[in-house]
Short mmCIF file of C-alpha atoms in Angstrom, two decimals:
data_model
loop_
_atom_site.label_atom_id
_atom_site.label_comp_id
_atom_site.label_asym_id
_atom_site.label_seq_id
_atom_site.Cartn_x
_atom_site.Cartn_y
_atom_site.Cartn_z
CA UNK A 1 -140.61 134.40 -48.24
CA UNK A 2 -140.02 137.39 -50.66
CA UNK A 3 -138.06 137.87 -53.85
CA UNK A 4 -138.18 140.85 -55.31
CA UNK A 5 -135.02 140.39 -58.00
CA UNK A 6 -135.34 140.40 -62.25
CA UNK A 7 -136.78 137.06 -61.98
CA UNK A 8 -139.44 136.80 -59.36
CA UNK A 9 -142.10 135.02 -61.26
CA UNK A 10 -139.41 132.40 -61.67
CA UNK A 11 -138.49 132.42 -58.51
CA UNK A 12 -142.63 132.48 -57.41
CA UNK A 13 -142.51 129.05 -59.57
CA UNK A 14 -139.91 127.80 -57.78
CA UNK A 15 -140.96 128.65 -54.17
CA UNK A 16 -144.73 126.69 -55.35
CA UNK A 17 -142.75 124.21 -56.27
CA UNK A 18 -140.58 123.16 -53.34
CA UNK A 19 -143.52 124.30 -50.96
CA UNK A 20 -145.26 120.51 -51.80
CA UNK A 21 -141.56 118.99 -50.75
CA UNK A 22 -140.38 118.31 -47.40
CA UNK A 23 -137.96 121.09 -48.00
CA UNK A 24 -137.99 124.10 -45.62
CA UNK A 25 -138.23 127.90 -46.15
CA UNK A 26 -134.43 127.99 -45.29
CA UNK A 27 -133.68 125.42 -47.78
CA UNK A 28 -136.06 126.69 -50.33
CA UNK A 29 -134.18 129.65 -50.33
CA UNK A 30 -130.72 128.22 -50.57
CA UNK A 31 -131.23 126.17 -53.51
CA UNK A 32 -132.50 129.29 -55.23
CA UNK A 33 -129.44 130.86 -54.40
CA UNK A 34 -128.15 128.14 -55.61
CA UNK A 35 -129.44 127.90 -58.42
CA UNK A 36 -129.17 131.76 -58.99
CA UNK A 37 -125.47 131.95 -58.79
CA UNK A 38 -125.00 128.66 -61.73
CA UNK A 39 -127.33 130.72 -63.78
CA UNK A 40 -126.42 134.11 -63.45
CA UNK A 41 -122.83 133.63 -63.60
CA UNK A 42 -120.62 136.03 -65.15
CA UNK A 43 -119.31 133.62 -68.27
CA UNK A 44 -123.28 132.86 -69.21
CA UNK A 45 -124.97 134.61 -71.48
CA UNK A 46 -127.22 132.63 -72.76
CA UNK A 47 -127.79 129.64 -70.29
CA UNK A 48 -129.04 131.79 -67.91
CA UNK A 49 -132.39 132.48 -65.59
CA UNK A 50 -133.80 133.96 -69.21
CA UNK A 51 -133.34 130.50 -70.81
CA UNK A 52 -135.45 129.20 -67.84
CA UNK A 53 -138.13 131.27 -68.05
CA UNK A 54 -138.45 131.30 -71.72
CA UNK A 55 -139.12 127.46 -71.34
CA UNK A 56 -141.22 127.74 -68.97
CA UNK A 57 -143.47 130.03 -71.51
CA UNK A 58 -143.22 127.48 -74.06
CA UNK A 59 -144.32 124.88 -71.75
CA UNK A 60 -147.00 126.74 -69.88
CA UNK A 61 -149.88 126.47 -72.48
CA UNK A 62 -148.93 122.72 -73.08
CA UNK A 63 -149.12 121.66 -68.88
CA UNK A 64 -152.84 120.03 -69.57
CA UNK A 65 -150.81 117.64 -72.10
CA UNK A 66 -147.57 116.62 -69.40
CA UNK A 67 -148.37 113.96 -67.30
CA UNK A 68 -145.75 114.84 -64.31
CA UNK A 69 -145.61 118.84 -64.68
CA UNK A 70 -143.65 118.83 -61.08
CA UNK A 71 -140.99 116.59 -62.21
CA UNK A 72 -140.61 118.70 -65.34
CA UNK A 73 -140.37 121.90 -63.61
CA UNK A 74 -137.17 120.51 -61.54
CA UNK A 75 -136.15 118.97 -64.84
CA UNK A 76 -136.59 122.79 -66.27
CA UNK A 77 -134.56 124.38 -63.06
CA UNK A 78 -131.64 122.08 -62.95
CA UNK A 79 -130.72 120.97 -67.35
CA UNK A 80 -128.15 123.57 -67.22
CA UNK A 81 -127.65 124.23 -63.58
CA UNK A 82 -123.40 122.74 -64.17
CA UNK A 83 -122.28 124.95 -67.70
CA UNK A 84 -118.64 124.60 -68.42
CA UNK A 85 -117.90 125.44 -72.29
CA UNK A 86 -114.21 123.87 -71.12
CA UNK A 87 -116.21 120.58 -70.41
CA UNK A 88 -118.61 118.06 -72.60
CA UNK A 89 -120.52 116.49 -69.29
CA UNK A 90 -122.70 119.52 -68.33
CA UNK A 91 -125.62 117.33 -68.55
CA UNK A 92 -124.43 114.49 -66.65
CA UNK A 93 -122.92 116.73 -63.94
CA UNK A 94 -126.27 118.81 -64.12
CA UNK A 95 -128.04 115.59 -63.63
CA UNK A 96 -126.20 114.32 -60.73
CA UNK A 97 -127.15 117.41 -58.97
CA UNK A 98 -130.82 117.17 -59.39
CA UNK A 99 -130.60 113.33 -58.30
CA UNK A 100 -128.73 115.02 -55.20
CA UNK A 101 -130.91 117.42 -54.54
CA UNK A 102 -134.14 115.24 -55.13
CA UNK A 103 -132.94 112.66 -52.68
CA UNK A 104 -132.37 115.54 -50.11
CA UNK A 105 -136.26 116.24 -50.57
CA UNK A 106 -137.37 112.29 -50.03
CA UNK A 107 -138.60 111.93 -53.65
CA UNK A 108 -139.57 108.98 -54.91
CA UNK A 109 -137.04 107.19 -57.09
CA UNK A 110 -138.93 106.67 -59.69
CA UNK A 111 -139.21 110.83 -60.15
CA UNK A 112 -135.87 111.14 -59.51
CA UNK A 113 -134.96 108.69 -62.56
CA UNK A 114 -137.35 110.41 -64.75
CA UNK A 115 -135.95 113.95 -64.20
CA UNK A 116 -132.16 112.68 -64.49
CA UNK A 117 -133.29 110.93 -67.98
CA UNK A 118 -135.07 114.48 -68.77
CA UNK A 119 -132.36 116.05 -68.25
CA UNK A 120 -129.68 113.41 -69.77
CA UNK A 121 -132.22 113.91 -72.98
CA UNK A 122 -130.95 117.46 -73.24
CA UNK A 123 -127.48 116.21 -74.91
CA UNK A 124 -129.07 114.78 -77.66
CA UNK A 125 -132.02 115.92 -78.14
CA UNK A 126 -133.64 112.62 -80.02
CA UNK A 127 -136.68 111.07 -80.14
CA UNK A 128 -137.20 109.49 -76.19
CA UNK A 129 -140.23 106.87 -75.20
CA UNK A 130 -141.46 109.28 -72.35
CA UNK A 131 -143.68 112.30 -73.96
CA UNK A 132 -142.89 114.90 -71.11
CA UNK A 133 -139.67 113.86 -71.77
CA UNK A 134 -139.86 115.22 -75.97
CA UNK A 135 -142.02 118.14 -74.80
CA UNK A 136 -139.24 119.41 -72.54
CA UNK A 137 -136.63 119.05 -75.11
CA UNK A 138 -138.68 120.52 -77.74
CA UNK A 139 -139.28 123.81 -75.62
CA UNK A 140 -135.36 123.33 -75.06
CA UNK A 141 -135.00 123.84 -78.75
CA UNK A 142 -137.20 126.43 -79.73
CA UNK A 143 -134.94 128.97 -79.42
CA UNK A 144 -133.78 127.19 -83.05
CA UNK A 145 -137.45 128.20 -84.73
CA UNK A 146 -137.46 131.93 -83.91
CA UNK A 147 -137.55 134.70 -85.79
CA UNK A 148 -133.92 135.29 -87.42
CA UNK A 149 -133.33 138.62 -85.08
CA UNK A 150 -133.74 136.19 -82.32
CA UNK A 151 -131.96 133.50 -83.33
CA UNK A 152 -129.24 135.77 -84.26
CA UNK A 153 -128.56 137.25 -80.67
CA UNK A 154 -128.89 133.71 -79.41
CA UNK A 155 -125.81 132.97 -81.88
CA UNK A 156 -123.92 135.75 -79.90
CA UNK A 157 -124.33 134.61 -76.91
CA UNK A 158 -123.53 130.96 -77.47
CA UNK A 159 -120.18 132.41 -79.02
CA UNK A 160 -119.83 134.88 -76.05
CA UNK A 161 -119.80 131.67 -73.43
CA UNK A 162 -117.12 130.24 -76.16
CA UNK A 163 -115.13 132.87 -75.63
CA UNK A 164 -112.18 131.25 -74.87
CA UNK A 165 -112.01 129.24 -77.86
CA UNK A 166 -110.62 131.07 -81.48
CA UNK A 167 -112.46 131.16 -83.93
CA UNK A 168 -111.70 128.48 -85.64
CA UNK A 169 -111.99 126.08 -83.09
CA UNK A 170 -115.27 127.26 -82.46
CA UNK A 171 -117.07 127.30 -85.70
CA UNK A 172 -115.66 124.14 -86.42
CA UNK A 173 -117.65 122.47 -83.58
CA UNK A 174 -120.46 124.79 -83.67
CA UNK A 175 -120.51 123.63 -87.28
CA UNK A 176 -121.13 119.71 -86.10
CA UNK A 177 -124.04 121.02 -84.19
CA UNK A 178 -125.81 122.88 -86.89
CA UNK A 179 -125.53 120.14 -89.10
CA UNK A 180 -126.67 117.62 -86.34
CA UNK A 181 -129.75 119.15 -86.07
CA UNK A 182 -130.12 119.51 -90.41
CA UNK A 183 -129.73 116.10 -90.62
CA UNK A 184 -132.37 114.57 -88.42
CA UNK A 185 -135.78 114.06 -89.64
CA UNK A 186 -137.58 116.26 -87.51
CA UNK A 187 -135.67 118.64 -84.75
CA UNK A 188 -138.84 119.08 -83.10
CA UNK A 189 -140.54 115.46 -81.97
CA UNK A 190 -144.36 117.27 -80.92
CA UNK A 191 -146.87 118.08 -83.11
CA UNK A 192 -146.87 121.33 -81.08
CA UNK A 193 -143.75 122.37 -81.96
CA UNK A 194 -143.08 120.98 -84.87
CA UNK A 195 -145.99 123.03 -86.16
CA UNK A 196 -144.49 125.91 -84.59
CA UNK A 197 -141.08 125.85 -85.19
CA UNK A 198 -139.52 123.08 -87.65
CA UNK A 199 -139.43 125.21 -90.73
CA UNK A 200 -137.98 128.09 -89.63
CA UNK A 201 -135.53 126.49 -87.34
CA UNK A 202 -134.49 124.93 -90.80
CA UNK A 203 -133.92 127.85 -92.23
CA UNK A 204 -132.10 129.82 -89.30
CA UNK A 205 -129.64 126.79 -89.28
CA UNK A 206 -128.96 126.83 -93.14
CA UNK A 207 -128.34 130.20 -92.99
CA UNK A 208 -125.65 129.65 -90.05
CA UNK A 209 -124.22 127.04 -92.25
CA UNK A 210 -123.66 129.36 -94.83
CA UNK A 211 -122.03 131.87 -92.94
CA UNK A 212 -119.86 129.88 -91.36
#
């Protein structure tokens, strides 16, 4: 089975992964396609493949530390798989999916659970009791800590799958997020990334604040 689009080390990932499932090489390569089509749709721009692999980067040097890395990568390939800026359920549609999907491949229930909750952990982003679980939202959120060039385009492209909203409409909610994330006591729950990211997360947000 070959791949030879933009994102065929995330697609290499994704054949490894399936290849320990039940699932065949038809089905592998369906729910890619799948998969491919949510992500790559025309109205994303930034929950897209990208967003995928740059989590996947973030995570990568941290997989000695994750106790269930193949639950995590499905939890990684399916958190934004249903993205409707008309619609506030994304992650509970998203989840329903992978508990689909994971059912279809004989998974244990207890894995299916944990990636739904993984998943379900991406709307809020607090503190949860499972550590694979704060990892994954962490490297969620990291786009937050980058450098202000970065977080800038990221900006863009949030407002660019908000398109249909006016502006005012839209910087009045995007307004509640940014200030969700100021108010809690740490946006990023891992040493790791707290380290990494908190402070200048804090200071990409303030300045969205102020520009708002």
């Amino acid at each position: 089975m070959s791949y030879n689009g933009k994102f065929a080390s995330l697609n290499s990932i994704w054949v490894d992964l399936l290849a320990k499932t039940q699932a065949t090489d038809s089905e592998i390569q369906q729910l890619w396609e799948e998969l491919e089509v949510n992500y790559q749709s025309p109205t994303r721009h930034y929950h897209t493949l990208s967003h995928l692999a740059d989590i996947h980067t973030q995570l990568l040097p941290l997989k000695s530390k994750l106790s269930n890395w193949p639950i995590l990568l499905f939890s990684l390939f399916y958190h934004d798989v249903i993205y409707s800026a008309r619609r506030s359920d994304n992650e509970e549609r998203s989840a329903l999916l992978a508990e689909k999907r994971l059912r279809e491949m004989r998974f244990p229930a207890i894995d299916i659970k944990l990636c739904s909750q993984q998943i379900m952990a991406t709307k809020s982003h607090v503190l949860q009791k499972n550590a694979d679980t704060n990892y994954f939202t962490d490297a969620d959120l990291s786009i937050l800590g980058r450098e202000q060039e970065v977080y800038q385009s990221y900006c863009n492209d949030i407002r660019k799958e908000y398109s249909i909203y006016p502006d005012f409409l839209y910087y009045r909610g995007r307004k509640k997020v940014v200030k969700h994330f100021l108010q809690m006591d740490r946006i990023f729950k891992t040493t790791e990334f707290f380290d990494r990211y908190e402070q200048q997360a804090r200071v990409n947000l303030h300045l969205e604040l102020e520009s708002f």
